[in-house]
XYZ file of C-alpha atoms in Angstrom:
616
model
C -70.992 97.332 45.451
C -74.342 95.859 46.362
C -75.507 95.493 49.961
C -78.043 92.887 50.935
C -80.150 92.756 54.089
C -81.560 89.515 55.640
C -85.139 88.810 54.583
C -87.856 87.940 57.132
C -88.055 84.287 55.937
C -85.742 81.722 54.198
C -87.954 81.721 51.081
C -88.026 85.452 50.956
C -84.299 85.512 51.528
C -83.672 83.099 48.731
C -85.907 85.143 46.349
C -84.354 88.429 47.392
C -80.793 87.129 46.865
C -81.698 85.548 43.519
C -83.199 88.744 42.229
C -80.251 90.789 43.480
C -77.802 88.480 41.845
C -79.777 88.450 38.563
C -79.730 92.263 38.500
C -76.004 92.225 39.355
C -75.170 89.992 36.522
C -77.374 91.788 34.090
C -75.822 95.145 34.849
C -72.243 94.449 35.818
C -69.391 91.989 34.904
C -68.978 91.105 38.581
C -68.723 87.362 39.298
C -70.123 85.731 42.409
C -66.676 85.926 44.055
C -67.034 89.697 43.892
C -70.646 89.643 44.971
C -69.916 87.483 48.065
C -67.506 90.148 49.228
C -70.492 92.368 49.866
C -72.183 92.759 53.236
C -74.539 89.830 53.831
C -75.913 88.975 57.260
C -74.988 85.594 58.811
C -78.603 84.431 58.644
C -78.783 84.915 54.849
C -75.244 84.011 53.848
C -75.905 80.269 53.387
C -79.081 80.963 51.441
C -77.160 83.443 49.243
C -74.515 80.915 48.427
C -77.169 78.332 47.542
C -79.095 80.718 45.445
C -76.157 81.976 43.497
C -74.412 78.785 42.623
C -75.390 79.130 38.928
C -73.868 82.600 38.664
C -70.444 81.200 39.620
C -70.647 78.623 36.868
C -72.004 80.895 34.169
C -69.937 83.453 32.334
C -70.307 87.177 33.305
C -72.214 87.629 30.043
C -75.087 85.260 31.039
C -77.969 85.245 28.691
C -81.148 87.142 29.517
C -83.003 83.792 29.516
C -80.710 82.535 32.289
C -81.121 85.724 34.320
C -84.855 85.759 34.015
C -85.099 82.178 35.024
C -83.143 82.754 38.188
C -85.026 85.842 39.136
C -88.423 84.298 38.552
C -88.043 81.042 40.373
C -85.787 81.253 43.372
C -87.021 77.892 44.659
C -85.707 76.064 41.513
C -82.387 77.808 41.618
C -81.853 77.012 45.326
C -81.241 73.240 44.820
C -80.248 71.307 47.900
C -76.638 70.082 47.847
C -73.681 69.374 49.965
C -71.217 72.197 50.399
C -68.379 70.177 48.861
C -70.042 69.974 45.437
C -71.488 73.505 45.211
C -70.221 75.616 42.381
C -69.046 78.263 44.815
C -66.522 75.829 46.190
C -65.797 73.812 42.999
C -62.116 72.681 42.985
C -59.699 72.507 40.123
C -59.309 68.887 39.012
C -57.070 67.124 36.503
C -57.861 63.630 35.230
C -54.806 61.598 34.167
C -54.863 58.055 32.668
C -51.699 57.045 30.817
C -50.292 53.896 29.166
C -47.089 55.671 28.313
C -45.990 57.272 31.622
C -43.115 59.275 30.245
C -42.628 62.483 32.341
C -45.656 61.680 34.453
C -43.971 62.691 37.670
C -42.996 66.039 36.118
C -46.588 66.646 35.061
C -48.089 65.593 38.420
C -45.777 67.864 40.420
C -46.538 70.797 38.124
C -50.284 70.320 38.467
C -50.118 69.741 42.268
C -48.092 72.993 42.728
C -50.725 74.858 40.791
C -53.394 73.584 43.185
C -54.998 70.890 41.035
C -56.519 67.775 42.593
C -55.282 64.857 40.559
C -57.778 62.064 39.701
C -56.247 59.001 38.195
C -56.646 55.285 37.327
C -54.783 52.132 38.160
C -51.121 52.094 37.194
C -51.052 55.808 36.599
C -52.327 56.455 40.125
C -49.676 54.110 41.528
C -46.880 55.848 39.665
C -47.983 59.272 40.917
C -48.251 58.029 44.479
C -44.813 56.484 44.216
C -43.559 59.953 43.286
C -45.036 61.225 46.614
C -48.027 63.002 45.071
C -51.622 62.934 46.461
C -54.053 61.124 44.110
C -57.771 60.645 44.129
C -58.620 57.275 42.414
C -61.425 57.146 39.906
C -63.302 54.600 41.905
C -63.653 57.126 44.735
C -65.695 59.231 42.394
C -67.623 56.496 40.674
C -68.136 54.332 43.832
C -67.497 51.370 41.476
C -64.338 49.346 41.089
C -62.637 48.530 37.807
C -64.527 45.608 36.159
C -64.501 43.285 33.189
C -60.732 42.883 33.262
C -60.203 46.645 33.154
C -62.507 47.143 30.214
C -64.718 49.480 32.355
C -62.976 52.055 34.516
C -63.958 55.584 33.499
C -67.091 55.012 31.460
C -69.292 56.645 34.114
C -71.321 59.930 34.434
C -69.098 61.060 37.340
C -66.236 61.153 34.909
C -67.799 62.066 31.557
C -70.235 64.489 33.105
C -67.306 66.375 34.699
C -65.569 66.490 31.294
C -68.535 67.323 28.998
C -70.404 69.880 31.117
C -70.387 73.323 29.569
C -69.553 75.922 32.119
C -71.568 78.570 30.384
C -74.746 76.516 30.424
C -76.582 76.873 33.712
C -78.587 73.680 33.333
C -75.407 71.702 32.705
C -73.954 73.007 36.010
C -77.256 72.449 37.823
C -77.188 68.786 36.727
C -73.644 68.364 38.056
C -74.524 69.941 41.400
C -77.732 67.920 41.668
C -75.722 64.657 41.285
C -72.639 65.774 43.210
C -70.268 65.612 40.207
C -67.266 67.811 40.019
C -65.765 69.294 36.822
C -62.433 68.494 35.165
C -60.333 71.316 33.931
C -57.508 69.177 32.521
C -57.657 65.735 30.918
C -54.308 63.985 30.143
C -54.682 60.574 28.392
C -52.854 58.388 26.032
C -53.895 55.061 24.731
C -53.140 51.392 24.905
C -50.090 50.661 22.702
C -52.148 48.893 20.008
C -49.829 50.018 17.187
C -46.795 48.746 19.023
C -48.437 45.452 19.877
C -49.565 44.488 16.435
C -46.313 45.567 14.792
C -43.972 43.761 17.177
C -42.073 40.742 15.941
C -44.224 37.700 15.246
C -47.942 37.536 14.619
C -50.083 38.732 17.507
C -52.998 36.431 18.482
C -56.349 37.838 17.373
C -57.814 37.942 20.828
C -54.698 39.690 22.149
C -54.994 42.274 19.486
C -58.670 42.894 20.374
C -57.839 43.342 24.033
C -55.262 46.091 23.115
C -58.019 48.187 21.486
C -58.603 51.123 23.882
C -62.189 52.142 24.547
C -62.231 54.333 27.660
C -59.236 56.359 26.581
C -60.603 57.549 23.230
C -63.892 58.360 24.922
C -62.228 60.630 27.428
C -60.063 62.266 24.820
C -62.889 62.955 22.468
C -65.081 64.237 25.193
C -62.391 66.665 26.498
C -61.487 67.708 22.905
C -65.196 68.454 22.141
C -65.412 70.537 25.287
C -61.940 72.157 24.784
C -63.392 75.658 25.630
C -63.533 74.552 29.228
C -61.260 71.480 29.353
C -57.634 71.281 28.300
C -56.857 67.889 26.665
C -53.314 66.527 26.326
C -52.234 63.311 24.547
C -48.562 63.928 24.054
C -45.941 64.234 26.843
C -44.119 66.818 24.630
C -46.919 69.204 25.469
C -46.628 68.949 29.238
C -44.344 71.992 29.723
C -46.572 74.134 27.472
C -49.648 73.027 29.375
C -48.158 73.922 32.748
C -47.051 77.310 31.467
C -50.505 77.990 30.064
C -52.155 77.062 33.413
C -49.953 79.664 35.126
C -51.423 82.353 32.922
C -54.952 83.615 32.329
C -56.129 80.399 30.480
C -57.959 82.580 27.967
C -55.993 81.662 24.819
C -58.614 79.701 22.780
C -56.064 78.991 20.011
C -53.912 76.979 22.385
C -56.990 75.075 23.514
C -58.033 74.405 19.849
C -54.578 73.186 18.901
C -54.636 70.695 21.753
C -58.142 69.623 20.699
C -57.013 69.166 17.085
C -54.039 67.086 18.238
C -56.330 64.982 20.383
C -58.790 64.239 17.545
C -55.911 63.510 15.210
C -54.375 61.170 17.789
C -57.644 59.186 17.956
C -58.023 59.196 14.137
C -54.553 57.728 13.655
C -55.174 55.126 16.394
C -58.528 54.212 14.824
C -56.920 53.885 11.362
C -54.405 51.315 12.798
C -57.248 49.282 14.282
C -59.211 49.409 11.100
C -56.250 48.394 8.964
C -55.443 45.475 11.242
C -58.983 44.244 11.352
C -59.170 44.415 7.500
C -56.178 42.083 7.425
C -57.892 39.641 9.777
C -60.844 39.395 7.302
C -58.525 38.147 4.617
C -59.611 41.104 2.511
C -58.012 42.203 -0.727
C -54.876 44.389 -0.920
C -57.048 47.338 -1.849
C -59.869 47.749 0.707
C -63.154 49.487 -0.033
C -62.339 52.335 2.434
C -59.185 53.165 4.359
C -57.493 55.978 6.166
C -53.781 56.926 5.802
C -52.145 58.237 9.007
C -49.251 60.580 8.220
C -46.766 61.961 10.704
C -44.765 65.118 9.930
C -41.087 64.355 9.685
C -39.853 67.762 8.562
C -40.921 71.077 7.155
C -39.067 71.657 3.854
C -37.573 74.879 2.595
C -39.881 74.729 -0.384
C -41.470 72.282 -2.812
C -40.482 71.571 -6.358
C -40.038 75.311 -6.886
C -39.207 78.085 -4.334
C -42.634 79.625 -4.394
C -44.276 76.400 -3.237
C -44.550 75.492 0.467
C -43.779 71.897 1.281
C -43.356 69.324 4.079
C -42.359 65.627 4.307
C -44.545 63.109 6.092
C -43.944 59.532 7.157
C -46.588 56.984 6.292
C -47.692 55.407 9.591
C -49.787 52.599 8.120
C -49.149 49.155 9.531
C -48.121 47.986 6.097
C -45.189 50.422 6.130
C -43.694 49.219 9.451
C -40.206 47.804 8.824
C -40.950 48.009 5.072
C -37.864 50.096 4.294
C -37.628 52.992 1.868
C -36.267 56.490 1.755
C -38.843 57.872 4.365
C -37.141 55.895 7.102
C -33.520 56.460 5.942
C -30.942 57.737 8.397
C -29.170 60.925 7.274
C -25.518 60.796 8.461
C -24.330 64.092 6.960
C -25.134 67.131 4.804
C -27.790 69.760 4.247
C -31.378 69.172 5.056
C -33.284 67.247 2.377
C -35.395 69.109 -0.076
C -38.611 68.119 -1.815
C -36.789 67.174 -5.023
C -34.037 65.445 -3.024
C -36.649 63.030 -1.615
C -38.068 62.354 -5.088
C -34.671 61.674 -6.645
C -33.322 59.684 -3.731
C -36.463 57.506 -3.767
C -36.121 56.819 -7.475
C -32.435 55.960 -7.169
C -32.922 53.674 -4.144
C -35.876 51.880 -5.757
C -33.933 51.166 -8.881
C -30.676 50.076 -7.263
C -32.559 47.721 -4.854
C -33.812 45.718 -7.841
C -30.290 44.344 -8.615
C -28.707 41.344 -6.925
C -25.068 41.910 -8.071
C -23.089 44.885 -6.659
C -24.661 47.830 -8.608
C -24.400 51.539 -8.865
C -27.328 53.737 -10.146
C -27.079 57.382 -10.861
C -30.287 59.381 -11.085
C -31.182 62.881 -12.339
C -34.753 64.220 -12.139
C -36.007 60.747 -11.113
C -34.619 58.996 -14.195
C -31.592 56.609 -13.988
C -28.933 58.061 -16.295
C -26.353 55.527 -15.384
C -26.624 51.894 -14.197
C -23.891 49.249 -14.001
C -23.446 45.898 -12.208
C -20.009 44.340 -11.557
C -18.308 42.034 -9.108
C -16.088 45.117 -8.308
C -18.376 47.922 -7.219
C -15.689 50.465 -7.881
C -15.773 49.520 -11.551
C -19.572 49.523 -11.478
C -19.423 53.143 -10.177
C -17.052 54.355 -12.894
C -19.197 52.699 -15.637
C -22.336 54.211 -14.284
C -20.805 57.698 -14.493
C -19.467 57.123 -17.951
C -22.956 56.309 -19.294
C -23.844 60.040 -19.052
C -21.291 62.064 -17.054
C -23.017 65.348 -17.915
C -26.333 64.176 -16.393
C -24.561 62.429 -13.505
C -22.985 65.667 -12.298
C -25.216 67.008 -9.532
C -27.226 63.833 -9.406
C -27.920 61.126 -6.803
C -25.631 58.077 -6.602
C -26.953 54.902 -5.038
C -25.336 51.520 -4.196
C -26.837 48.257 -3.066
C -23.666 47.245 -1.118
C -21.783 48.793 1.772
C -19.696 51.923 1.017
C -16.329 51.210 2.470
C -13.265 53.402 2.625
C -12.084 52.494 -0.932
C -15.423 53.195 -2.520
C -15.833 56.402 -0.546
C -12.445 57.669 -1.821
C -13.420 56.830 -5.436
C -16.675 58.774 -4.956
C -14.794 61.683 -3.410
C -11.950 61.837 -5.902
C -13.239 60.630 -9.285
C -12.963 63.026 -12.153
C -15.488 63.573 -14.840
C -14.820 61.545 -17.999
C -15.717 64.683 -20.045
C -12.517 66.523 -19.193
C -10.660 64.321 -16.790
C -10.239 67.172 -14.378
C -13.557 68.195 -12.762
C -14.269 66.299 -9.599
C -17.747 64.727 -9.757
C -20.329 66.428 -7.577
C -23.373 64.791 -6.136
C -26.311 65.944 -4.091
C -26.891 62.617 -2.299
C -25.197 59.222 -1.743
C -27.530 56.461 -0.576
C -26.535 52.926 0.455
C -27.605 50.151 2.769
C -24.579 50.516 4.939
C -21.364 52.541 5.509
C -18.132 51.512 7.175
C -16.852 53.924 9.796
C -13.856 55.017 7.558
C -16.193 55.190 4.574
C -18.414 57.768 6.307
C -15.384 59.724 7.458
C -14.034 60.003 3.919
C -17.419 60.933 2.429
C -17.973 63.595 5.032
C -14.788 65.159 3.826
C -16.003 65.498 0.225
C -18.449 68.328 0.912
C -20.297 69.909 3.824
C -23.526 69.777 1.886
C -23.322 66.242 0.583
C -26.283 64.241 1.984
C -25.402 60.787 3.058
C -28.334 58.462 3.521
C -28.518 54.934 4.968
C -31.691 53.162 3.831
C -33.287 49.764 4.098
C -34.575 47.947 1.050
C -38.202 48.475 0.100
C -40.493 45.540 0.701
C -42.236 44.228 -2.329
C -45.953 44.170 -3.080
C -46.746 47.340 -1.133
C -49.776 49.433 -2.086
C -48.686 52.379 -4.213
C -50.708 55.632 -3.924
C -50.770 58.695 -6.115
C -52.787 61.835 -5.884
C -54.922 63.320 -8.683
C -57.259 66.269 -8.433
C -59.940 65.329 -5.948
C -58.892 61.693 -5.452
C -56.177 59.101 -5.186
C -55.000 56.264 -7.410
C -53.987 53.011 -5.717
C -52.162 50.071 -7.273
C -49.835 47.266 -6.370
C -46.202 48.232 -6.721
C -44.447 47.117 -9.979
C -42.257 44.474 -8.315
C -41.757 41.893 -11.005
C -38.178 40.754 -11.641
C -36.622 39.135 -14.746
C -36.718 35.775 -12.912
C -40.513 36.026 -12.704
C -41.272 36.519 -16.439
C -40.579 34.640 -19.655
C -38.422 36.239 -22.339
C -39.980 34.489 -25.343
C -38.034 34.524 -28.598
C -40.489 35.193 -31.446
C -37.922 35.772 -34.139
C -35.871 33.503 -36.292
C -32.698 34.586 -34.579
C -32.297 33.254 -31.016
C -30.331 35.145 -28.380
C -27.260 33.649 -26.868
C -26.664 33.521 -23.192
C -24.845 36.895 -23.125
C -27.441 38.609 -25.200
C -30.245 37.263 -23.017
C -28.383 38.500 -19.904
C -28.080 41.942 -21.468
C -31.729 41.985 -22.431
C -32.763 41.105 -18.862
C -30.492 43.840 -17.520
C -31.935 46.432 -19.953
C -35.466 45.310 -19.164
C -34.864 45.773 -15.407
C -33.476 49.329 -16.064
C -36.273 50.418 -18.362
C -39.023 49.856 -15.773
C -37.487 52.746 -13.801
C -37.345 55.168 -16.642
C -40.238 57.610 -17.467
C -42.398 56.532 -20.414
C -41.964 56.404 -23.286
C -38.776 54.664 -22.254
C -35.960 52.954 -24.202
C -32.751 51.572 -22.596
C -29.744 50.251 -24.528
C -27.323 48.067 -22.448
C -24.291 45.829 -22.891
C -22.259 43.730 -20.456
C -24.506 44.664 -17.548
C -24.039 48.361 -18.159
C -26.446 50.973 -19.429
C -25.081 52.694 -22.442
C -27.855 55.115 -22.997
C -31.589 55.784 -22.334
C -34.350 57.896 -23.779
C -37.155 58.987 -21.425
C -40.313 60.890 -21.240
C -40.945 61.466 -24.900
C -44.575 61.275 -26.205
C -43.096 59.727 -29.356
C -41.330 56.317 -28.756
C -39.231 56.841 -31.867
C -37.788 60.091 -30.276
C -36.987 58.164 -27.112
C -35.164 55.578 -29.224
C -33.104 58.244 -31.069
C -32.066 59.828 -27.749
C -30.934 56.471 -26.374
C -28.962 55.690 -29.573
C -27.242 59.069 -29.474
C -26.252 58.677 -25.808
C -25.006 55.207 -26.411
C -22.599 56.043 -29.221
C -22.554 54.567 -32.716
C -19.880 51.983 -32.026
C -20.919 50.918 -28.535
C -24.524 50.183 -29.620
C -23.400 47.381 -32.038
C -24.199 44.075 -30.392
C -26.102 45.650 -27.533
C -29.511 44.854 -26.099
C -32.537 47.242 -26.301
C -35.497 47.239 -24.028
C -38.773 49.092 -24.474
C -41.248 49.712 -21.601
C -44.171 49.143 -23.947
C -44.809 47.632 -27.423
C -43.787 49.340 -30.698
C -46.870 50.553 -32.581
C -44.924 50.720 -35.789
C -41.880 48.820 -37.136
C -41.030 49.619 -40.766
C -39.331 52.979 -41.213
C -39.917 53.527 -37.542
C -38.337 52.574 -34.095
C -37.938 48.854 -34.773
C -36.178 49.314 -38.113
C -34.016 52.097 -36.863
C -32.931 50.013 -33.835
C -32.098 47.108 -36.183
C -30.161 49.396 -38.493
C -28.149 50.791 -35.545
C -26.699 47.322 -34.945
C -28.464 46.134 -31.714
C -28.486 42.344 -31.522
C -31.547 41.800 -29.350
C -34.772 43.714 -28.584
C -36.952 43.036 -25.591
C -40.487 44.410 -25.491
C -43.927 43.442 -24.072
C -45.622 42.697 -27.485
C -49.350 43.082 -27.800
C -49.517 45.486 -30.753
C -51.802 44.765 -33.645
C -48.612 45.196 -35.804
C -46.493 42.699 -33.773
C -45.953 40.642 -37.028
C -44.424 43.803 -38.630
C -41.886 43.964 -35.745
C -41.118 40.218 -36.029
C -40.640 40.489 -39.855
C -38.413 43.486 -39.512
C -36.169 41.776 -36.900
C -36.029 38.707 -39.189
C -34.884 40.811 -42.062
C -31.966 42.272 -40.023
C -31.146 39.083 -38.101
C -32.071 40.628 -34.730
C -33.491 38.538 -31.870
C -36.903 39.764 -30.729
C -38.149 38.896 -27.228
C -41.694 39.307 -26.061
C -42.122 39.516 -22.286
C -45.926 40.023 -22.127
C -45.232 42.533 -19.296
C -45.514 46.299 -19.784
C -43.703 48.829 -17.550
C -45.371 52.183 -18.095
C -44.083 54.839 -15.658
C -45.885 58.181 -15.751
């Protein structure tokens, strides 16, 4: 312990104390609070407190430069100041400014009990005062009222200086003391509800949207996050309990501080992405902008990815374009095991396909490919026909409907036996539909504890589709064309009748959801068979014919996702020989005439759609 005697003059006293403190810091981890417990005479105590203010604000491991500066120039160190703003008496302060005041009273009480002075703005301050908590209003620190309709409240050195000052930098603390600025140890801020405002029903006025862009909030958040070593920043009410627990401890966990800082910057980044997306819309820009940011929000951590050795998670796309746009990401799960990575892919494929049809339809998917599709006025019949298309593939697949699942349909799903043996009860990973009756849900829940039951909204058309490649992303409009929007142009001598044209349109709608190279054979609004994913279109055709059955294929419609590069002794001729009555394809091959001549030879109708449906 050091003992200091009073010097003969104030200047000498200041110099002596400064030198003593410099030596103490250089040779010992003692802080000023320890040093001030030493014996100092009354005449020199005030001078000592003034001289040593920088030691209190610097870490115990002050740099030699800082120590030498204090020892060499006591007059510079002993800056005049009021006692209330000296570092020796610096109080703990928390700055709170919230639009969403969820659990604000809980936070305020916790901070108050821990000895923090709460500084706050406008409505936040009023809410805290209503809860019986003492509050210092921001204008008491800035000596300026809110102005410009609230646009300027906290953009002031008395606020940002107290947030950004580094406690381990002596000149930072000297600057605060010189100007009578206190430090903030905690900053709790969330932002104007821009996202909610611009996504609410109806079109928001441009000026109203602009006024809901927060400026002061992001500035405080970013400042606190940058200086997270000294300032705890919180943007989420879910973190209030953890914050209070942390403040009760040693406050030395830098990882906790870094996580809060990361969350703060991420919060601002998502906010800015919404503003940017909205403003791009206001410019009347193209669907695909020159630059854009995709905000993603973690919905769930998954057990694994496509394979058990791969880690995985599921995120919800928070772009404005996705608000109320439907899809599997926002589906409600009523029952069953947690969704897996592959479950999400398959459910998405099934839901996208079934949503294309207007009549009551059932789609069954396995490994993202529809293996059974049927449309009927009676959805129970549609379900049975979809299973019969490929019962082996349907087992363990995903079954989707575009109509409500009521009690009768639920019982059929629960009890239906596989057509392969008439005994095995069909098993599914997922059932997805737009709606369930109360009894329908009750019956389905009884089928299996693991059966996932999803309720989804139809996907909006013309959304931007994104896909990742190594080092980049591909973006395109979604493939939303329907049969009503294209022309099925007969280019052969034979012309399709009404029934054949209807089957061709049905097959064409199915084939767009099958992986390329894709062939679908259909009759009476029911898929008979499909061939998918073959690098050789002829092999896809042969698979589809085999699945359809030799007798069933006669008089059926065939759809191809792309043109046939060859006709004679290839896919077109084999299709004609099998007995199909109509073929629908995009056309566009340099050998289109061969395909036309081949169909003319066999009396088959050939339709060109001029629309390709590759799916990779």
